[in-house]
Short mmCIF file of C-alpha atoms in Angstrom, two decimals:
data_model
loop_
_atom_site.label_atom_id
_atom_site.label_comp_id
_atom_site.label_asym_id
_atom_site.label_seq_id
_atom_site.Cartn_x
_atom_site.Cartn_y
_atom_site.Cartn_z
CA ILE A 1 -3.53 -6.91 -14.44
CA LEU A 2 -5.94 -7.56 -17.47
CA LYS A 3 -7.75 -10.31 -14.97
CA LEU A 4 -7.30 -7.08 -12.24
CA GLN A 5 -8.98 -4.31 -14.36
CA PHE A 6 -11.83 -7.30 -15.10
CA LEU A 7 -12.37 -7.69 -11.44
CA TYR A 8 -12.57 -3.73 -11.40
CA PHE A 9 -15.33 -3.70 -13.70
CA ILE A 10 -17.63 -6.00 -12.53
CA GLY A 11 -17.55 -4.70 -9.15
CA VAL A 12 -20.50 -2.69 -7.52
CA ALA A 13 -21.30 0.56 -7.96
CA ILE A 14 -19.58 3.07 -4.84
CA PRO A 15 -21.56 5.38 -2.56
CA SER A 16 -21.15 8.91 -3.76
CA GLN A 17 -19.90 9.51 0.22
CA THR A 18 -17.32 7.43 0.47
CA ASN A 19 -14.00 8.85 -0.06
CA MET A 20 -10.92 6.46 0.14
CA ALA A 21 -8.68 8.88 -0.90
CA THR A 22 -7.90 10.19 2.83
CA LYS A 23 -5.03 10.55 4.59
CA ILE A 24 -4.85 7.70 7.12
CA LYS A 25 -2.66 10.28 9.80
CA GLU A 26 -6.29 12.46 9.78
CA ASN A 27 -7.80 8.95 11.06
CA LEU A 28 -4.84 8.06 12.96
CA ASP A 29 -5.26 11.50 14.37
CA ALA A 30 -9.44 11.45 15.23
CA PRO A 31 -11.11 10.10 18.31
CA ARG A 32 -11.35 7.03 18.66
CA THR A 33 -14.23 5.38 16.93
CA THR A 34 -14.50 1.28 15.99
CA PRO A 35 -16.30 0.21 13.84
CA PHE A 36 -17.61 -2.84 16.54
CA ASP A 37 -17.58 -0.20 19.62
CA ASN A 38 -15.31 -2.47 20.96
CA GLU A 39 -14.72 -0.95 24.75
CA GLN A 40 -10.65 -0.88 24.05
CA GLY A 41 -11.58 2.04 21.32
CA VAL A 42 -8.58 -0.26 19.02
CA THR A 43 -8.38 0.12 15.25
CA TRP A 44 -6.40 -2.56 12.74
CA SER A 45 -5.00 -2.51 9.29
CA PHE A 46 -3.75 -4.92 7.27
CA GLU A 47 -0.62 -6.02 4.68
CA PHE A 48 -0.83 -7.93 1.44
CA PHE A 49 1.65 -8.64 -1.86
CA PRO A 50 0.95 -8.97 -5.09
CA PRO A 51 0.44 -12.45 -6.41
CA LYS A 52 2.50 -13.76 -9.16
CA THR A 53 -0.05 -14.99 -11.24
CA ASP A 54 -3.75 -13.96 -12.40
CA ALA A 55 -5.51 -16.50 -10.48
CA GLY A 56 -3.64 -15.59 -7.36
CA VAL A 57 -4.98 -12.30 -8.18
CA THR A 58 -8.45 -13.40 -8.60
CA ASN A 59 -8.50 -15.44 -5.24
CA LEU A 60 -6.80 -12.19 -3.17
CA ASP A 61 -9.47 -10.49 -5.20
CA ALA A 62 -12.22 -12.91 -3.36
CA ARG A 63 -10.67 -12.14 0.09
CA LEU A 64 -10.66 -8.60 -0.23
CA GLY A 65 -14.06 -8.55 -0.62
CA ARG A 66 -14.69 -10.82 2.45
CA MET A 67 -12.35 -9.01 5.01
CA ARG A 68 -14.17 -5.84 3.77
CA GLY A 69 -16.71 -6.93 6.46
CA LEU A 70 -13.16 -6.90 8.75
CA HIS A 71 -13.41 -2.88 8.38
CA PRO A 72 -10.13 -1.93 8.94
CA GLU A 73 -8.54 1.74 8.93
CA PHE A 74 -6.26 0.52 5.50
CA ILE A 75 -4.38 -1.59 3.37
CA ASP A 76 -1.10 -1.77 1.98
CA TYR A 77 0.65 -3.68 -0.65
CA THR A 78 3.92 -4.23 -0.91
CA TRP A 79 6.44 -3.21 -3.99
CA GLY A 80 8.35 -5.42 -5.39
CA ALA A 81 12.75 -5.13 -5.76
CA GLY A 82 13.19 -2.37 -8.27
CA GLY A 83 9.82 -1.95 -9.15
CA SER A 84 9.44 -5.76 -10.82
CA THR A 85 5.66 -5.32 -9.09
CA SER A 86 4.93 -1.08 -9.76
CA GLU A 87 2.12 -1.85 -12.21
CA LEU A 88 0.29 -4.32 -10.57
CA THR A 89 0.61 -2.83 -6.82
CA MET A 90 -0.69 0.03 -8.30
CA ASP A 91 -3.54 -1.17 -9.52
CA LEU A 92 -4.16 -3.41 -6.60
CA CYS A 93 -4.44 -0.12 -4.60
CA LYS A 94 -6.71 1.48 -6.99
CA THR A 95 -8.85 -1.21 -7.06
CA ALA A 96 -8.37 -1.86 -3.38
CA GLN A 97 -10.02 1.91 -2.82
CA ASP A 98 -12.65 1.95 -6.10
CA LYS A 99 -13.96 -1.74 -5.68
CA HIS A 100 -14.19 -2.83 -2.19
CA ARG A 101 -13.57 0.97 -0.38
CA TYR A 102 -10.31 0.23 1.52
CA ILE A 103 -8.01 3.45 2.16
CA ALA A 104 -5.06 1.72 0.35
CA ASN A 105 -1.48 2.50 1.24
CA MET A 106 1.38 1.57 -1.40
CA HIS A 107 4.71 0.99 -0.80
CA LEU A 108 7.26 2.30 -2.49
CA THR A 109 10.63 1.37 -2.42
CA CYS A 110 14.14 2.87 -3.59
CA THR A 111 15.74 -0.91 -4.19
CA ASN A 112 17.64 -0.30 -7.72
CA MET A 113 14.70 2.05 -8.38
CA PRO A 114 16.66 5.21 -10.44
CA ALA A 115 14.81 8.38 -9.84
CA GLY A 116 12.92 8.86 -13.07
CA LYS A 117 10.63 5.43 -11.65
CA VAL A 118 10.09 6.83 -8.52
CA GLU A 119 8.54 10.02 -10.38
CA GLU A 120 6.92 7.98 -12.56
CA ALA A 121 5.20 5.70 -9.22
CA LEU A 122 4.10 8.82 -7.16
CA LYS A 123 2.47 10.52 -10.23
CA ALA A 124 0.47 7.90 -11.30
CA ALA A 125 -0.44 7.09 -7.83
CA LYS A 126 -1.40 10.84 -7.81
CA GLU A 127 -3.24 10.39 -10.57
CA ASN A 128 -5.11 7.12 -9.34
CA GLY A 129 -6.31 9.25 -6.46
CA ILE A 130 -3.88 7.56 -3.76
CA ARG A 131 -2.55 9.55 -0.88
CA ASN A 132 -0.77 6.94 1.18
CA ILE A 133 3.17 5.89 0.26
CA ILE A 134 5.08 4.12 2.80
CA ALA A 135 8.64 4.70 1.49
CA LEU A 136 11.14 2.14 2.24
CA ARG A 137 14.92 1.41 0.98
CA GLY A 138 13.93 -2.08 0.24
CA ASP A 139 15.47 -5.75 0.32
CA PRO A 140 18.20 -7.06 -2.48
CA PRO A 141 16.47 -8.48 -5.35
CA ALA A 142 16.07 -11.97 -5.73
CA GLY A 143 19.17 -13.56 -5.79
CA GLN A 144 21.15 -11.55 -4.18
CA LYS A 145 22.19 -10.79 -1.37
CA GLU A 146 23.23 -7.26 -0.37
CA TRP A 147 21.31 -4.52 -1.39
CA VAL A 148 23.30 -1.70 -3.80
CA ALA A 149 22.04 1.79 -4.26
CA THR A 150 21.66 2.32 -8.30
CA ASP A 151 24.19 5.43 -9.67
CA THR A 152 21.21 7.80 -9.85
CA GLY A 153 18.81 6.15 -7.79
CA PHE A 154 18.61 7.03 -3.89
CA LYS A 155 20.68 4.92 -1.09
CA CYS A 156 17.99 5.05 1.95
CA ALA A 157 14.41 5.69 2.84
CA LEU A 158 15.29 8.87 4.24
CA ASP A 159 16.18 10.01 0.84
CA LEU A 160 12.88 8.95 -0.62
CA VAL A 161 10.36 11.15 2.59
CA LYS A 162 12.55 13.64 1.55
CA PHE A 163 12.39 13.11 -2.30
CA ILE A 164 8.50 13.29 -1.77
CA ARG A 165 7.97 16.16 0.19
CA ALA A 166 10.07 18.09 -1.60
CA GLN A 167 7.83 17.00 -4.81
CA TYR A 168 4.94 16.86 -3.34
CA GLY A 169 4.51 18.83 -0.01
CA ASP A 170 1.95 17.53 2.13
CA TYR A 171 -0.17 15.53 -0.62
CA PHE A 172 0.79 12.41 0.60
CA CYS A 173 0.71 11.08 4.02
CA ILE A 174 4.22 9.37 4.61
CA SER A 175 4.79 5.90 6.38
CA VAL A 176 7.88 4.27 7.46
CA ALA A 177 9.47 1.45 9.02
CA GLY A 178 10.36 1.47 12.53
CA TYR A 179 12.71 -1.87 13.59
CA PRO A 180 11.76 -2.31 17.70
CA GLU A 181 14.94 -4.68 17.94
CA CYS A 182 17.40 -3.12 14.94
CA HIS A 183 17.51 -2.75 11.00
CA PRO A 184 18.57 -6.71 10.05
CA ASP A 185 21.53 -5.14 8.77
CA ARG A 186 22.76 -3.81 11.66
CA ILE A 187 23.02 -7.47 13.03
CA GLU A 188 26.10 -9.53 12.26
CA SER A 189 25.74 -13.09 14.27
CA TYR A 190 21.64 -14.05 14.73
CA GLU A 191 22.90 -16.55 17.07
CA GLU A 192 24.65 -14.26 19.14
CA TYR A 193 22.05 -11.83 19.27
CA LEU A 194 19.59 -14.30 20.12
CA LYS A 195 21.51 -15.19 23.22
CA ALA A 196 22.21 -11.04 24.05
CA GLY A 197 18.94 -9.98 23.68
CA LYS A 198 19.70 -7.29 22.59
CA VAL A 199 21.83 -4.93 20.51
CA SER A 200 24.79 -2.44 21.46
CA ASP A 201 23.89 0.85 23.14
CA GLU A 202 25.45 2.51 20.25
CA VAL A 203 24.26 0.35 17.27
CA TYR A 204 20.82 1.28 19.18
CA LYS A 205 20.97 4.94 19.64
CA ALA A 206 21.79 4.96 15.52
CA GLU A 207 18.91 3.23 14.34
CA MET A 208 16.88 5.20 16.33
CA ASP A 209 18.41 8.92 15.13
CA TYR A 210 17.81 7.90 12.30
CA LEU A 211 14.23 7.13 12.98
CA LYS A 212 14.19 10.46 13.98
CA SER A 213 15.62 12.01 10.97
CA LYS A 214 12.56 10.50 8.50
CA VAL A 215 10.49 11.48 10.99
CA ASP A 216 12.01 14.91 11.07
CA ALA A 217 12.20 14.96 6.53
CA GLY A 218 8.18 13.93 7.21
CA ALA A 219 7.08 11.09 7.81
CA ASP A 220 3.29 10.80 9.31
CA PHE A 221 3.33 7.93 11.10
CA ILE A 222 5.63 4.42 11.87
CA ILE A 223 4.66 1.11 11.27
CA SER A 224 7.21 -1.80 13.09
CA GLN A 225 9.24 -4.72 11.56
CA MET A 226 7.12 -7.98 13.07
CA PHE A 227 8.54 -9.04 16.63
CA TYR A 228 7.28 -11.80 19.06
CA ASP A 229 8.22 -10.07 22.32
CA ALA A 230 5.55 -6.79 23.61
CA ASP A 231 7.87 -5.79 26.40
CA LEU A 232 10.35 -5.45 23.67
CA PHE A 233 8.47 -3.27 21.58
CA LEU A 234 6.99 -1.31 24.15
CA ARG A 235 10.47 -0.60 26.10
CA TRP A 236 11.09 0.62 21.99
CA VAL A 237 8.16 3.56 21.92
CA LYS A 238 9.09 4.76 25.18
CA ASP A 239 12.47 5.25 23.89
CA CYS A 240 11.22 6.69 20.63
CA ARG A 241 9.24 9.51 22.42
CA GLU A 242 12.09 9.96 24.74
CA ALA A 243 14.04 10.45 21.55
CA GLY A 244 11.65 12.91 20.45
CA ILE A 245 9.50 11.11 17.74
CA THR A 246 6.03 12.03 18.65
CA VAL A 247 4.36 10.68 15.44
CA PRO A 248 1.75 7.22 15.93
CA ILE A 249 3.40 4.21 15.70
CA LEU A 250 2.08 1.35 14.76
CA PRO A 251 2.92 -2.26 15.87
CA GLY A 252 3.33 -4.98 13.02
CA LEU A 253 1.76 -8.63 13.80
CA LEU A 254 2.54 -11.58 12.02
CA PRO A 255 0.98 -14.53 13.55
CA MET A 256 1.94 -17.84 13.41
CA GLN A 257 1.23 -19.96 11.00
CA ALA A 258 3.17 -22.70 9.72
CA TYR A 259 6.71 -24.02 11.81
CA ALA A 260 8.43 -23.40 8.02
CA GLY A 261 7.46 -19.81 7.88
CA PHE A 262 8.15 -19.18 11.25
CA LYS A 263 11.57 -20.23 10.87
CA LYS A 264 12.31 -18.28 7.43
CA MET A 265 10.91 -15.14 8.69
CA THR A 266 12.38 -14.99 11.94
CA GLY A 267 15.81 -16.36 10.32
CA PHE A 268 15.52 -13.15 7.39
CA CYS A 269 14.53 -10.23 9.99
CA LYS A 270 16.86 -11.77 12.63
CA THR A 271 13.29 -11.49 15.04
CA TYR A 272 14.22 -11.92 18.62
CA VAL A 273 12.72 -15.31 19.93
CA LYS A 274 12.13 -15.52 24.02
CA PRO A 275 14.32 -18.92 24.65
CA GLU A 276 11.57 -20.34 26.88
CA LEU A 277 9.35 -19.92 23.39
CA ALA A 278 11.76 -21.14 20.76
CA ALA A 279 11.62 -24.51 23.35
CA GLN A 280 7.74 -24.62 23.31
CA ILE A 281 7.84 -24.47 19.43
CA GLU A 282 10.54 -26.81 18.64
CA ALA A 283 8.75 -29.17 21.13
CA MET A 284 5.70 -29.40 18.86
CA GLN A 285 7.14 -30.06 15.79
CA PRO A 286 6.45 -33.73 14.73
CA ALA A 287 9.32 -35.92 14.67
CA GLU A 288 11.03 -36.99 11.44
CA ASP A 289 9.41 -40.77 11.15
CA ALA A 290 5.93 -39.20 12.16
CA SER A 291 2.90 -40.66 9.72
CA ASP A 292 0.72 -37.67 7.72
CA GLU A 293 -2.14 -37.50 10.06
CA GLU A 294 0.49 -36.91 13.36
CA LYS A 295 2.41 -34.35 11.06
CA LYS A 296 -1.12 -33.11 10.20
CA LYS A 297 -2.52 -32.68 13.64
CA ALA A 298 0.85 -31.08 14.12
CA GLU A 299 0.46 -28.70 12.07
CA GLU A 300 -3.01 -27.90 12.80
CA ALA A 301 -1.86 -27.42 16.64
CA PHE A 302 1.10 -25.24 15.61
CA LYS A 303 -1.71 -22.99 13.69
CA LYS A 304 -3.67 -22.96 17.35
CA PHE A 305 -0.87 -21.91 19.34
CA GLY A 306 0.32 -18.95 16.96
CA ILE A 307 -3.28 -17.88 16.87
CA GLU A 308 -3.27 -17.63 20.99
CA HIS A 309 -0.11 -16.73 21.46
CA MET A 310 -0.74 -13.60 18.45
CA VAL A 311 -3.69 -12.66 20.90
CA GLY A 312 -1.60 -12.81 24.07
CA ILE A 313 0.61 -10.42 22.73
CA CYS A 314 -2.08 -8.10 21.76
CA LYS A 315 -3.46 -8.11 24.96
CA ASP A 316 -0.22 -7.10 26.37
CA LEU A 317 0.09 -4.53 23.51
CA ILE A 318 -3.52 -3.27 24.19
CA ALA A 319 -2.57 -3.01 27.79
CA GLY A 320 0.57 -0.66 27.15
CA GLY A 321 -2.10 1.96 25.28
CA VAL A 322 -1.13 0.64 21.67
CA LYS A 323 -4.83 1.71 20.11
CA HIS A 324 -3.60 0.20 16.68
CA LEU A 325 -2.86 -3.06 15.40
CA HIS A 326 -1.12 -3.65 12.01
CA PHE A 327 -1.02 -7.15 10.87
CA TYR A 328 1.01 -8.88 8.01
CA CYS A 329 -1.56 -11.69 6.25
CA LEU A 330 0.58 -12.90 3.86
CA ASN A 331 -2.46 -13.34 1.47
CA LEU A 332 -4.22 -14.94 4.06
CA ASP A 333 -7.34 -14.11 6.27
CA HIS A 334 -7.94 -16.72 8.87
CA ALA A 335 -5.15 -15.96 11.41
CA THR A 336 -6.05 -12.61 11.28
CA ARG A 337 -9.70 -12.57 11.64
CA GLU A 338 -9.20 -15.14 14.64
CA VAL A 339 -6.63 -12.88 16.50
CA LEU A 340 -9.61 -9.89 16.54
CA LYS A 341 -12.43 -12.81 17.52
CA GLY A 342 -9.94 -13.60 20.58
CA LEU A 343 -9.58 -9.65 21.45
CA ASN A 344 -13.17 -9.40 20.95
CA LEU A 345 -12.64 -6.86 18.99
CA ILE A 346 -15.39 -8.19 16.01
CA PRO A 347 -18.48 -10.52 16.61
CA GLN A 348 -17.76 -13.73 17.16
CA ASP A 349 -20.13 -15.27 14.65
CA TYR A 350 -18.58 -13.40 11.49
CA ASP A 351 -16.72 -15.93 9.20
CA GLU A 352 -17.07 -16.71 5.50
CA THR A 353 -21.00 -16.70 6.03
CA THR A 354 -21.63 -13.46 7.98
CA CYS A 355 -18.64 -11.02 6.29
CA GLU A 356 -20.97 -10.41 3.08
CA ALA A 357 -23.26 -8.96 5.67
CA TYR A 358 -21.26 -6.62 8.08
CA GLY A 359 -18.51 -5.71 4.55
CA ALA A 360 -22.33 -4.23 3.19
CA LYS A 361 -23.06 -1.69 6.25
CA VAL A 362 -20.15 0.38 5.10
CA VAL A 363 -20.98 3.46 4.53
CA ASP A 364 -18.68 6.01 5.25
CA HIS A 365 -14.81 6.88 4.01
CA ARG A 366 -13.37 5.03 7.00
CA GLY A 367 -15.37 2.30 6.24
CA TYR A 368 -17.08 1.88 9.41
CA LEU A 369 -21.12 0.87 10.08
CA LYS A 370 -23.60 2.85 9.64
CA LYS A 371 -24.80 3.33 13.69
CA GLU A 372 -28.44 1.54 13.46
#
């Protein structure tokens, strides 16, 4: 945290006209304008997590500086179980707004979080000019298989949304999570789910009803769980609209970057993977006795495939009417940047050598380029 504060104090001065305390909903509801005037009128945002070391914080700070030139609508930071990263998450959000001129969306979970700690977090967010909160139940702490509510805490994200609205009115813009396939806790057997490709109608409806209850309680927009089937997402959005959910719904996107990471995340989230895609991915893996050079080539080929695959998903989403893309960056920038270039949403010459020049052109509260 001290390292982060030092980084903030050596940061460049912020133009007086910059107002990073904007509520994200105001931008999502505004007419679609984009920093690079892409014809699709598509905007984007990024998610990061708090690093575990000072060196990690330093590296992420430098990366945020490079990614500023990509001009996302906002960025968000995750919140450790039980508030384990609460101070660092808060400092990262403040630095993102004050130093790097991002609009920050702060995760707030109620996993092992007593009411008093939630109140402290919301008070600190307001004092630091953070007006955007993503209200989540959260995952179980490390080493704990199942989520258990504390005696004096909240039981679900709905409780958290209600609490924020009761205590702060409309001061905060609140976003919530949505699950196109279903919350993984409701999927008993991942193997059976992969075979069926869907959950029961009863479970699906229960999930939809719960999502609507979060919106009815005051959620301003929804960010989806990761997925690798654009048609599945678009059908879910259609079902949301038919259920009376009218707020913006942003697709959560995680480009495949490494085979082990892909298997870990899809297994953890119980993400549906089409049989033909699964077979294609397995066919790309090197033999156990492959040489180091062969393994390295396979890794690079997988990264390239992951980017191309995500470009294809995004094209399908945009064709289906999606106007905003939310990327889970895993604190890296290459894959997200290449996907945006593959979609022709940013200049093809955007890289480590040109990012500073693009970032320097930020002049308004949305972080958009000055019109020449």
